[in-house]
mmCIF file of C-alpha atoms and ligand atoms in Angstrom:
data_model
loop_
_atom_site.group_PDB
_atom_site.id
_atom_site.type_symbol
_atom_site.label_atom_id
_atom_site.label_comp_id
_atom_site.label_asym_id
_atom_site.label_seq_id
_atom_site.Cartn_x
_atom_site.Cartn_y
_atom_site.Cartn_z
ATOM 1 C CA MET W 1 -3.006 94.706 -143.815
ATOM 2 C CA SER W 2 -1.363 97.055 -145.748
ATOM 3 C CA VAL W 3 -3.160 100.107 -146.495
ATOM 4 C CA GLN W 4 -3.782 101.244 -150.045
ATOM 5 C CA ALA W 5 -1.779 104.674 -150.694
ATOM 6 C CA ASP W 6 -4.117 106.342 -152.842
ATOM 7 C CA PHE W 7 -8.185 104.702 -150.914
ATOM 8 C CA GLN W 8 -10.343 107.494 -149.337
ATOM 9 C CA PRO W 9 -12.945 105.276 -148.470
ATOM 10 C CA LYS W 10 -16.453 106.461 -148.327
ATOM 11 C CA ILE W 11 -18.252 106.684 -145.423
ATOM 12 C CA VAL W 12 -21.876 106.967 -144.502
ATOM 13 C CA VAL W 13 -22.869 108.149 -140.663
ATOM 14 C CA PHE W 14 -26.465 108.023 -139.903
ATOM 15 C CA ALA W 15 -26.895 110.487 -136.773
ATOM 16 C CA CYS W 16 -29.179 111.354 -133.813
ATOM 17 C CA GLU W 17 -30.297 113.967 -133.598
ATOM 18 C CA ASN W 18 -30.099 114.419 -129.862
ATOM 19 C CA SER W 19 -26.765 113.767 -129.939
ATOM 20 C CA GLY W 20 -23.916 112.681 -132.892
ATOM 21 C CA TRP W 21 -25.788 115.486 -135.584
ATOM 22 C CA LEU W 22 -25.386 118.538 -132.952
ATOM 23 C CA ALA W 23 -21.814 116.472 -131.925
ATOM 24 C CA ALA W 24 -20.919 117.207 -135.788
ATOM 25 C CA GLU W 25 -22.391 121.200 -135.176
ATOM 26 C CA HIS W 26 -19.999 121.180 -132.297
ATOM 27 C CA ALA W 27 -17.125 119.637 -133.623
ATOM 28 C CA ALA W 28 -17.861 122.304 -137.041
ATOM 29 C CA GLU W 29 -18.028 124.907 -133.781
ATOM 30 C CA LEU W 30 -14.887 124.143 -132.802
ATOM 31 C CA GLY W 31 -13.383 124.090 -135.618
ATOM 32 C CA LEU W 32 -12.922 120.100 -135.886
ATOM 33 C CA THR W 33 -12.569 118.514 -139.601
ATOM 34 C CA TYR W 34 -13.398 115.481 -140.714
ATOM 35 C CA PRO W 35 -12.080 113.786 -143.666
ATOM 36 C CA GLU W 36 -14.038 114.440 -146.827
ATOM 37 C CA LYS W 37 -16.054 111.463 -148.189
ATOM 38 C CA VAL W 38 -18.152 111.447 -144.748
ATOM 39 C CA GLU W 39 -21.472 112.220 -145.645
ATOM 40 C CA LEU W 40 -23.608 112.493 -142.311
ATOM 41 C CA ILE W 41 -27.420 111.454 -142.357
ATOM 42 C CA LYS W 42 -29.175 113.107 -139.302
ATOM 43 C CA LEU W 43 -32.794 110.394 -138.288
ATOM 44 C CA PRO W 44 -35.351 111.516 -135.660
ATOM 45 C CA CYS W 45 -33.679 109.001 -133.111
ATOM 46 C CA SER W 46 -31.317 106.140 -133.451
ATOM 47 C CA GLY W 47 -33.581 103.538 -133.588
ATOM 48 C CA LYS W 48 -35.248 104.936 -136.487
ATOM 49 C CA ILE W 49 -32.081 103.456 -138.147
ATOM 50 C CA ASP W 50 -32.742 99.777 -140.205
ATOM 51 C CA VAL W 51 -30.535 97.514 -141.269
ATOM 52 C CA LEU W 52 -32.072 97.534 -145.063
ATOM 53 C CA TYR W 53 -29.930 102.078 -144.571
ATOM 54 C CA PHE W 54 -27.072 100.523 -143.469
ATOM 55 C CA MET W 55 -27.813 97.434 -146.651
ATOM 56 C CA LYS W 56 -28.549 100.327 -148.632
ATOM 57 C CA ALA W 57 -25.047 102.426 -147.423
ATOM 58 C CA LEU W 58 -23.403 100.002 -147.779
ATOM 59 C CA GLU W 59 -24.290 99.314 -151.709
ATOM 60 C CA LYS W 60 -22.148 101.937 -152.208
ATOM 61 C CA THR W 61 -19.958 103.114 -149.778
ATOM 62 C CA ASP W 62 -16.958 100.791 -147.917
ATOM 63 C CA GLY W 63 -18.581 101.442 -144.002
ATOM 64 C CA THR W 64 -21.293 102.893 -142.385
ATOM 65 C CA MET W 65 -21.861 103.808 -138.954
ATOM 66 C CA ILE W 66 -24.763 105.027 -136.281
ATOM 67 C CA LEU W 67 -23.917 107.384 -133.655
ATOM 68 C CA ALA W 68 -26.335 107.320 -131.507
ATOM 69 C CA CYS W 69 -27.035 108.813 -126.977
ATOM 70 C CA GLN W 70 -24.767 107.033 -124.603
ATOM 71 C CA GLN W 71 -26.046 104.265 -123.028
ATOM 72 C CA GLU W 72 -29.263 104.759 -121.121
ATOM 73 C CA ASN W 73 -29.491 108.179 -122.340
ATOM 74 C CA CYS W 74 -31.357 107.243 -125.163
ATOM 75 C CA LYS W 75 -34.407 110.509 -125.262
ATOM 76 C CA PHE W 76 -37.059 107.700 -126.631
ATOM 77 C CA ILE W 77 -35.632 105.716 -124.020
ATOM 78 C CA LYS W 78 -34.758 101.754 -125.745
ATOM 79 C CA GLY W 79 -33.820 103.820 -129.983
ATOM 80 C CA ASN W 80 -29.870 103.332 -129.020
ATOM 81 C CA VAL W 81 -30.833 99.581 -127.980
ATOM 82 C CA ARG W 82 -32.863 98.832 -130.559
ATOM 83 C CA ALA W 83 -29.653 100.806 -132.998
ATOM 84 C CA ALA W 84 -27.393 98.125 -131.310
ATOM 85 C CA GLN W 85 -29.396 95.654 -132.619
ATOM 86 C CA ARG W 86 -29.754 96.122 -135.672
ATOM 87 C CA VAL W 87 -25.775 96.627 -135.913
ATOM 88 C CA LYS W 88 -25.458 93.104 -135.016
ATOM 89 C CA GLN W 89 -27.984 91.818 -137.371
ATOM 90 C CA THR W 90 -26.290 93.594 -139.961
ATOM 91 C CA GLN W 91 -23.078 92.242 -139.360
ATOM 92 C CA ASN W 92 -24.262 89.137 -139.735
ATOM 93 C CA LEU W 93 -25.681 89.299 -142.772
ATOM 94 C CA LEU W 94 -22.114 90.586 -144.032
ATOM 95 C CA LYS W 95 -20.310 87.492 -142.199
ATOM 96 C CA GLU W 96 -22.421 85.433 -143.954
ATOM 97 C CA ILE W 97 -21.666 86.719 -147.186
ATOM 98 C CA GLY W 98 -18.028 86.527 -146.315
ATOM 99 C CA ILE W 99 -17.857 90.937 -145.932
ATOM 100 C CA GLU W 100 -16.135 92.590 -142.767
ATOM 101 C CA GLU W 101 -18.050 93.104 -139.920
ATOM 102 C CA ASP W 102 -16.205 95.818 -138.742
ATOM 103 C CA ARG W 103 -17.350 97.652 -141.992
ATOM 104 C CA VAL W 104 -20.378 98.405 -139.659
ATOM 105 C CA GLY W 105 -20.510 100.188 -136.357
ATOM 106 C CA ILE W 106 -22.595 102.158 -133.409
ATOM 107 C CA PHE W 107 -20.558 105.033 -130.916
ATOM 108 C CA TYR W 108 -22.305 106.171 -127.979
ATOM 109 C CA LEU W 109 -22.116 110.157 -127.801
ATOM 110 C CA ALA W 110 -23.812 113.428 -126.356
ATOM 111 C CA ALA W 111 -24.921 116.542 -128.485
ATOM 112 C CA ASN W 112 -21.990 118.775 -126.529
ATOM 113 C CA MET W 113 -19.301 116.025 -127.347
ATOM 114 C CA GLY W 114 -17.848 117.608 -131.029
ATOM 115 C CA HIS W 115 -14.101 116.014 -130.126
ATOM 116 C CA LYS W 116 -15.142 113.109 -129.157
ATOM 117 C CA PHE W 117 -17.484 113.077 -132.816
ATOM 118 C CA ALA W 118 -14.298 113.616 -134.569
ATOM 119 C CA GLU W 119 -11.973 111.375 -132.772
ATOM 120 C CA ILE W 120 -14.485 108.680 -133.937
ATOM 121 C CA VAL W 121 -15.331 109.310 -137.239
ATOM 122 C CA GLN W 122 -11.696 109.530 -137.894
ATOM 123 C CA ASN W 123 -10.933 105.945 -136.059
ATOM 124 C CA PHE W 124 -13.596 104.593 -138.258
ATOM 125 C CA TYR W 125 -12.215 105.569 -141.074
ATOM 126 C CA ASP W 126 -8.561 105.050 -140.719
ATOM 127 C CA ARG W 127 -10.348 101.839 -139.572
ATOM 128 C CA ILE W 128 -11.811 101.194 -142.946
ATOM 129 C CA ARG W 129 -8.505 102.728 -144.450
ATOM 130 C CA GLU W 130 -7.121 99.567 -143.285
ATOM 131 C CA LEU W 131 -9.854 97.283 -144.133
ATOM 132 C CA GLY W 132 -9.743 98.285 -148.262
ATOM 133 C CA PRO W 133 -12.631 98.813 -150.237
ATOM 134 C CA ASN W 134 -15.494 97.206 -149.848
ATOM 135 C CA PRO W 135 -15.719 94.345 -152.426
ATOM 136 C CA GLY W 136 -18.662 94.019 -151.882
ATOM 137 C CA LYS W 137 -19.763 97.378 -153.339
ATOM 138 C CA VAL W 138 -22.156 97.529 -156.198
ATOM 139 C CA ILE W 139 -22.604 101.331 -157.554
ATOM 140 C CA LYS W 140 -18.554 102.073 -158.017
ATOM 141 C CA MET V 1 -50.595 82.622 -139.988
ATOM 142 C CA ILE V 2 -48.198 80.425 -142.085
ATOM 143 C CA ILE V 3 -44.465 81.374 -140.766
ATOM 144 C CA ALA V 4 -41.077 80.642 -142.873
ATOM 145 C CA GLU V 5 -37.746 81.680 -142.544
ATOM 146 C CA ARG V 6 -35.344 83.015 -144.957
ATOM 147 C CA LYS V 7 -32.909 80.067 -146.503
ATOM 148 C CA PRO V 8 -29.583 80.483 -146.344
ATOM 149 C CA ILE V 9 -28.089 82.998 -147.684
ATOM 150 C CA ASP V 10 -25.170 80.111 -149.630
ATOM 151 C CA GLU V 11 -28.386 77.595 -150.743
ATOM 152 C CA ILE V 12 -30.140 80.720 -152.073
ATOM 153 C CA LEU V 13 -26.404 82.170 -154.087
ATOM 154 C CA GLU V 14 -26.281 78.391 -155.438
ATOM 155 C CA PHE V 15 -30.197 78.924 -156.801
ATOM 156 C CA LEU V 16 -29.286 82.178 -158.618
ATOM 157 C CA SER V 17 -26.411 81.581 -159.304
ATOM 158 C CA ARG V 18 -26.244 81.237 -163.020
ATOM 159 C CA TYR V 19 -28.510 84.445 -163.573
ATOM 160 C CA GLN V 20 -28.135 87.909 -164.723
ATOM 161 C CA LYS V 21 -31.076 89.082 -164.180
ATOM 162 C CA VAL V 22 -33.490 88.565 -161.231
ATOM 163 C CA LEU V 23 -37.147 89.208 -159.801
ATOM 164 C CA VAL V 24 -36.774 88.920 -156.169
ATOM 165 C CA LEU V 25 -40.810 88.400 -155.471
ATOM 166 C CA GLY V 26 -42.514 89.811 -152.003
ATOM 167 C CA CYS V 27 -45.731 88.223 -150.423
ATOM 168 C CA GLY V 28 -47.778 91.236 -148.803
ATOM 169 C CA GLY V 29 -49.541 88.330 -146.886
ATOM 170 C CA CYS V 30 -48.559 85.984 -143.824
ATOM 171 C CA VAL V 31 -43.888 86.461 -144.176
ATOM 172 C CA THR V 32 -44.580 90.184 -144.251
ATOM 173 C CA VAL V 33 -46.326 89.443 -140.789
ATOM 174 C CA CYS V 34 -43.570 86.682 -138.887
ATOM 175 C CA LEU V 35 -40.274 88.603 -140.977
ATOM 176 C CA ALA V 36 -39.695 86.460 -143.659
ATOM 177 C CA GLY V 37 -40.104 87.504 -147.282
ATOM 178 C CA GLY V 38 -42.333 91.620 -146.933
ATOM 179 C CA GLU V 39 -41.018 94.045 -148.464
ATOM 180 C CA LYS V 40 -38.489 95.170 -146.189
ATOM 181 C CA GLU V 41 -37.054 91.703 -146.388
ATOM 182 C CA VAL V 42 -37.113 91.798 -150.304
ATOM 183 C CA GLY V 43 -34.612 95.336 -149.991
ATOM 184 C CA ILE V 44 -32.501 93.248 -147.262
ATOM 185 C CA LEU V 45 -31.899 90.120 -149.247
ATOM 186 C CA SER V 46 -31.206 92.058 -153.010
ATOM 187 C CA SER V 47 -29.440 94.594 -151.034
ATOM 188 C CA GLU V 48 -26.827 91.188 -149.420
ATOM 189 C CA LEU V 49 -26.947 89.474 -152.393
ATOM 190 C CA ALA V 50 -26.116 92.600 -154.967
ATOM 191 C CA MET V 51 -23.814 92.564 -152.471
ATOM 192 C CA ALA V 52 -21.433 88.780 -152.747
ATOM 193 C CA ARG V 53 -22.342 88.697 -156.087
ATOM 194 C CA SER V 54 -20.774 91.662 -157.170
ATOM 195 C CA LYS V 55 -17.935 89.975 -154.517
ATOM 196 C CA GLU V 56 -17.317 87.972 -157.019
ATOM 197 C CA GLY V 57 -16.968 89.679 -159.730
ATOM 198 C CA ARG V 58 -20.458 88.315 -161.327
ATOM 199 C CA PRO V 59 -22.578 91.139 -160.487
ATOM 200 C CA VAL V 60 -26.422 90.542 -160.936
ATOM 201 C CA GLU V 61 -29.390 92.590 -161.994
ATOM 202 C CA LEU V 62 -32.090 92.441 -159.029
ATOM 203 C CA VAL V 63 -35.645 93.707 -159.982
ATOM 204 C CA GLN V 64 -37.512 94.184 -156.491
ATOM 205 C CA LYS V 65 -41.166 93.626 -155.710
ATOM 206 C CA THR V 66 -44.103 93.191 -153.402
ATOM 207 C CA VAL V 67 -47.225 91.647 -154.335
ATOM 208 C CA GLU V 68 -50.737 91.828 -152.195
ATOM 209 C CA ARG V 69 -50.611 87.439 -151.656
ATOM 210 C CA GLN V 70 -48.519 85.085 -154.177
ATOM 211 C CA CYS V 71 -51.165 82.316 -153.216
ATOM 212 C CA ASP V 72 -53.656 84.000 -155.372
ATOM 213 C CA PHE V 73 -53.537 84.054 -159.314
ATOM 214 C CA GLU V 74 -55.173 87.129 -159.860
ATOM 215 C CA TYR V 75 -52.338 89.431 -158.150
ATOM 216 C CA LEU V 76 -49.910 87.316 -159.896
ATOM 217 C CA GLU V 77 -51.170 88.687 -163.534
ATOM 218 C CA GLY V 78 -49.868 92.069 -162.550
ATOM 219 C CA ILE V 79 -46.479 91.176 -162.071
ATOM 220 C CA ARG V 80 -46.226 88.780 -165.609
ATOM 221 C CA HIS V 81 -44.559 92.014 -167.936
ATOM 222 C CA LEU V 82 -41.610 92.256 -164.771
ATOM 223 C CA VAL V 83 -41.342 88.322 -165.510
ATOM 224 C CA LYS V 84 -41.265 88.546 -168.709
ATOM 225 C CA GLU V 85 -38.242 90.904 -167.937
ATOM 226 C CA VAL V 86 -35.792 88.639 -165.821
ATOM 227 C CA ASP V 87 -34.037 85.334 -166.267
ATOM 228 C CA ALA V 88 -36.099 83.166 -162.520
ATOM 229 C CA VAL V 89 -37.712 84.748 -159.818
ATOM 230 C CA LEU V 90 -37.010 84.223 -156.303
ATOM 231 C CA SER V 91 -40.135 83.995 -153.840
ATOM 232 C CA LEU V 92 -40.490 85.037 -151.084
ATOM 233 C CA ALA V 93 -43.325 83.596 -149.969
ATOM 234 C CA CYS V 94 -44.228 79.895 -148.136
ATOM 235 C CA GLY V 95 -44.904 77.028 -150.333
ATOM 236 C CA ILE V 96 -48.229 77.894 -151.692
ATOM 237 C CA GLY V 97 -47.238 81.201 -152.651
ATOM 238 C CA ILE V 98 -43.312 79.745 -154.439
ATOM 239 C CA GLN V 99 -46.004 77.186 -156.018
ATOM 240 C CA THR V 100 -48.449 79.514 -157.641
ATOM 241 C CA CYS V 101 -46.097 81.847 -159.158
ATOM 242 C CA ASN V 102 -44.177 78.750 -160.716
ATOM 243 C CA GLU V 103 -47.541 77.446 -162.127
ATOM 244 C CA ALA V 104 -48.685 80.754 -163.673
ATOM 245 C CA PHE V 105 -45.299 81.518 -165.066
ATOM 246 C CA PRO V 106 -44.738 77.734 -166.911
ATOM 247 C CA ASP V 107 -41.444 79.019 -168.344
ATOM 248 C CA LYS V 108 -39.208 80.302 -165.817
ATOM 249 C CA ASN V 109 -38.177 78.741 -162.471
ATOM 250 C CA THR V 110 -39.486 80.649 -159.078
ATOM 251 C CA TRP V 111 -37.044 79.497 -156.790
ATOM 252 C CA PRO V 112 -37.866 79.291 -153.133
ATOM 253 C CA GLY V 113 -36.322 82.172 -151.044
ATOM 254 C CA VAL V 114 -37.202 80.635 -147.432
ATOM 255 C CA ASN V 115 -38.117 77.455 -146.086
ATOM 256 C CA THR V 116 -41.759 77.230 -145.196
ATOM 257 C CA ARG V 117 -42.215 75.747 -141.312
ATOM 258 C CA PHE V 118 -45.812 75.916 -139.605
ATOM 259 C CA LEU V 119 -49.138 76.641 -139.079
ATOM 260 C CA GLY V 120 -48.474 79.214 -135.906
ATOM 261 C CA VAL V 121 -48.689 82.051 -134.179
ATOM 262 C CA ASN V 122 -46.519 84.701 -132.755
ATOM 263 C CA LEU V 123 -45.272 84.551 -128.957
ATOM 264 C CA ASN V 124 -42.992 87.436 -129.138
ATOM 265 C CA VAL V 125 -40.833 89.340 -131.453
ATOM 266 C CA GLY V 126 -38.701 87.238 -133.241
ATOM 267 C CA GLU V 127 -40.595 84.144 -131.397
ATOM 268 C CA TRP V 128 -43.481 81.807 -132.822
ATOM 269 C CA ALA V 129 -44.593 78.031 -132.185
ATOM 270 C CA GLU V 130 -47.143 76.207 -133.997
ATOM 271 C CA ARG V 131 -50.604 75.917 -133.369
ATOM 272 C CA CYS V 132 -52.050 73.647 -136.250
ATOM 273 C CA GLN V 133 -51.421 71.650 -139.036
ATOM 274 C CA ALA V 134 -54.672 71.942 -141.262
ATOM 275 C CA CYS V 135 -55.727 68.205 -139.947
ATOM 276 C CA GLY V 136 -58.959 69.130 -142.168
ATOM 277 C CA GLN V 137 -61.377 67.970 -139.181
ATOM 278 C CA CYS V 138 -61.085 69.807 -136.415
ATOM 279 C CA ILE V 139 -61.305 68.606 -132.585
ATOM 280 C CA LEU V 140 -60.651 71.689 -130.648
ATOM 281 C CA ASP V 141 -64.533 71.438 -129.708
ATOM 282 C CA LYS V 142 -63.439 68.669 -127.615
ATOM 283 C CA THR V 143 -59.790 69.767 -126.154
ATOM 284 C CA GLY V 144 -60.432 73.264 -124.569
ATOM 285 C CA GLY V 145 -59.303 74.592 -127.531
ATOM 286 C CA ILE V 146 -55.735 72.833 -127.913
ATOM 287 C CA CYS V 147 -54.598 71.113 -130.720
ATOM 288 C CA PRO V 148 -53.312 67.664 -129.985
ATOM 289 C CA VAL V 149 -52.166 67.440 -133.050
ATOM 290 C CA ALA V 150 -50.075 70.112 -133.595
ATOM 291 C CA ARG V 151 -48.875 70.267 -130.384
ATOM 292 C CA CYS V 152 -48.511 67.644 -128.465
ATOM 293 C CA SER V 153 -45.000 65.960 -129.905
ATOM 294 C CA LYS V 154 -46.999 62.447 -130.859
ATOM 295 C CA SER V 155 -50.249 63.672 -132.196
ATOM 296 C CA ILE V 156 -51.978 61.385 -129.184
ATOM 297 C CA PHE V 157 -55.772 61.689 -128.855
ATOM 298 C CA ASN V 158 -56.621 60.067 -125.501
ATOM 299 C CA GLY V 159 -53.410 61.589 -123.759
ATOM 300 C CA PRO V 160 -51.334 62.152 -121.697
ATOM 301 C CA CYS V 161 -48.886 59.801 -122.251
ATOM 302 C CA GLY V 162 -46.133 58.408 -120.028
ATOM 303 C CA GLY V 163 -43.487 61.139 -120.439
ATOM 304 C CA SER V 164 -45.267 64.252 -119.899
ATOM 305 C CA GLN V 165 -43.800 65.406 -116.122
ATOM 306 C CA ASN V 166 -44.879 68.416 -114.449
ATOM 307 C CA GLY V 167 -46.866 69.452 -117.150
ATOM 308 C CA LYS V 168 -43.540 69.407 -119.961
ATOM 309 C CA CYS V 169 -43.251 66.689 -122.629
ATOM 310 C CA GLU V 170 -40.399 64.340 -122.908
ATOM 311 C CA VAL V 171 -39.087 65.253 -125.987
ATOM 312 C CA SER V 172 -38.205 68.837 -124.439
ATOM 313 C CA PRO V 173 -38.328 70.783 -120.947
ATOM 314 C CA ASP V 174 -39.328 73.848 -122.845
ATOM 315 C CA THR V 175 -42.548 71.748 -124.659
ATOM 316 C CA ASP V 176 -45.137 72.009 -123.259
ATOM 317 C CA CYS V 177 -47.338 69.188 -122.370
ATOM 318 C CA ALA V 178 -50.729 69.858 -125.125
ATOM 319 C CA TRP V 179 -52.608 66.857 -123.212
ATOM 320 C CA ALA V 180 -51.031 68.722 -119.504
ATOM 321 C CA LEU V 181 -52.937 71.775 -121.122
ATOM 322 C CA ILE V 182 -55.709 70.564 -122.369
ATOM 323 C CA HIS V 183 -55.933 68.961 -118.771
ATOM 324 C CA ASP V 184 -55.437 72.275 -117.313
ATOM 325 C CA ARG V 185 -58.324 74.321 -119.645
ATOM 326 C CA LEU V 186 -60.671 72.100 -118.885
ATOM 327 C CA THR V 187 -59.902 72.318 -115.472
ATOM 328 C CA ARG V 188 -59.583 76.326 -115.317
ATOM 329 C CA LEU V 189 -63.878 75.876 -118.216
ATOM 330 C CA GLY V 190 -65.267 73.603 -115.282
ATOM 331 C CA GLN V 191 -65.144 70.989 -117.972
ATOM 332 C CA VAL V 192 -62.931 68.421 -116.602
ATOM 333 C CA ASP V 193 -65.278 65.475 -117.265
ATOM 334 C CA SER V 194 -64.813 65.593 -120.931
ATOM 335 C CA LEU V 195 -62.052 63.812 -120.693
ATOM 336 C CA ARG V 196 -63.675 60.498 -118.754
ATOM 337 C CA GLU V 197 -65.135 60.486 -122.756
ATOM 338 C CA ILE V 198 -62.884 58.645 -125.280
ATOM 339 C CA MET V 199 -62.035 60.454 -128.327
ATOM 340 C CA PRO V 200 -62.481 57.484 -130.971
ATOM 341 C CA LEU V 201 -59.523 56.835 -133.826
ATOM 342 C CA LYS V 202 -59.294 59.958 -135.365
ATOM 343 C CA ASP V 203 -59.591 59.332 -139.613
ATOM 344 C CA TRP V 204 -57.302 60.656 -140.977
ATOM 345 C CA SER V 205 -57.969 60.698 -144.487
ATOM 346 C CA TYR V 206 -59.003 64.297 -144.217
ATOM 347 C CA SER V 207 -55.532 64.913 -143.821
ATOM 348 C CA ARG V 208 -52.655 64.113 -145.568
ATOM 349 C CA ASP V 209 -53.197 59.875 -145.217
ATOM 350 C CA GLY V 210 -55.927 60.937 -148.127
ATOM 351 C CA GLY V 211 -53.054 61.998 -150.855
ATOM 352 C CA PRO V 212 -53.054 66.196 -151.885
ATOM 353 C CA ARG V 213 -56.461 67.513 -150.759
ATOM 354 C CA LYS V 214 -58.960 69.821 -152.660
ATOM 355 C CA LEU V 215 -61.940 71.226 -151.909
ATOM 356 C CA VAL V 216 -64.976 71.867 -154.505
ATOM 357 C CA ARG V 217 -67.979 74.454 -152.888
ATOM 358 C CA GLU V 218 -70.502 74.127 -155.984
ATOM 359 C CA ASP V 219 -72.547 76.938 -154.658
ATOM 360 C CA LEU V 220 -69.702 78.965 -154.863
ATOM 361 C CA GLU V 221 -68.964 78.072 -158.306
ATOM 362 C CA LEU V 222 -68.930 80.058 -161.591
ATOM 363 C CA GLU V 223 -70.117 78.956 -164.541
ATOM 364 C CA SER V 224 -66.400 80.583 -166.488
ATOM 365 C CA GLY V 225 -64.472 78.530 -164.134
ATOM 366 C CA LYS V 226 -62.574 81.611 -162.793
HETATM 367 S S1 LIG P 301 -48.174 83.254 -150.572
HETATM 368 FE FE1 LIG P 301 -48.016 82.243 -148.427
HETATM 369 S S2 LIG P 301 -47.630 83.294 -147.423
HETATM 370 FE FE2 LIG P 301 -48.469 85.209 -148.903
HETATM 371 S S3 LIG P 301 -50.162 85.329 -148.291
HETATM 372 FE FE3 LIG P 301 -50.552 83.467 -149.575
HETATM 373 S S4 LIG P 301 -50.074 82.041 -148.006
HETATM 374 FE FE4 LIG P 301 -49.899 83.596 -147.040
HETATM 375 S S1 LIG P 302 -57.037 69.539 -134.969
HETATM 376 FE FE1 LIG P 302 -56.302 69.877 -136.892
HETATM 377 S S2 LIG P 302 -57.424 71.874 -138.092
HETATM 378 FE FE2 LIG P 302 -57.879 72.020 -136.055
HETATM 379 S S3 LIG P 302 -55.754 72.825 -135.046
HETATM 380 FE FE3 LIG P 302 -55.497 70.681 -134.773
HETATM 381 S S4 LIG P 302 -54.161 70.312 -136.691
HETATM 382 FE FE4 LIG P 302 -55.898 72.086 -136.876
#
């Protein structure tokens, strides 16, 4: 798919405060940057994410993701498993209305992975840029 | 509880295709518990519908509300003003709630957002099973508390039939034979001998065979009728 030269996707990143959020802070300490229109929202655990949060985010953005602790390493044991399940549920909803499933995703990392954080966000951003604007966006 | 399941999205989009403003109405009763039509499902479905319509280039305005119970007229009175403002209602309650809305708001369509499946129990997160068919004359006293009407595929009374195999029903290996369950339960309770008694023909006039049912309890009725 061709990339629209001036398209800057808006993205909401939900981040578990035990991994993704700390990794974002670590990235900042290292002076790593990520695209401007990426909004970070802190959650007490990735298991707090809900299909409704993703859908609300997608009403006004082009993509959304959850940053969770490494698999088998959730502070609350199953939070990241539940989060993955909700990503799948959201993907199913998007699929049934003909919106690309890749607009929602889950990525795993640890608190000390600033570089990994920057890389995940940049790769996701690039993928959404490739997909183009969210055709279902409600609040433009 | 009444178990329901959201209708396919294309069906819902088709119902709503001609409207610009719709009330998505949830119910705080059974459908909240079975995760088909409570406040959260109203939110998720509204998002999905809004996105689908935006994508088509025909945006729709969705008002969201969930009432305590849609099967009680008194709870619907409180949303009359909301119904007045919209072109139509999409109800996520069971068939009873949907009909109550249509009766309470006769000048507007209330469309069904769910398929009402059965009266049942929650076995596991995301798993429900039928338990009762509201036959109107309960015989659980004779069957160890297990319903042959709802749980025997043939609703037979002096079972099992010849298709019962190793506790499973011939209709599907995933279905327990109700009569095997009844036998085992009565054995456990030391009452299996009660199965020697032949059950008489069931009087189906208490069920659907008597036409739509109505229950009147004069002892409870008020003079005003309400
Ligand atoms: S409307 Fe249906 S789902 Fe809602 S409480 Fe009444 S019976 Fe249950
Ligand atoms: S016997 Fe009739 S009322 Fe009793 S559980 Fe079965 S279907 Fe329901």
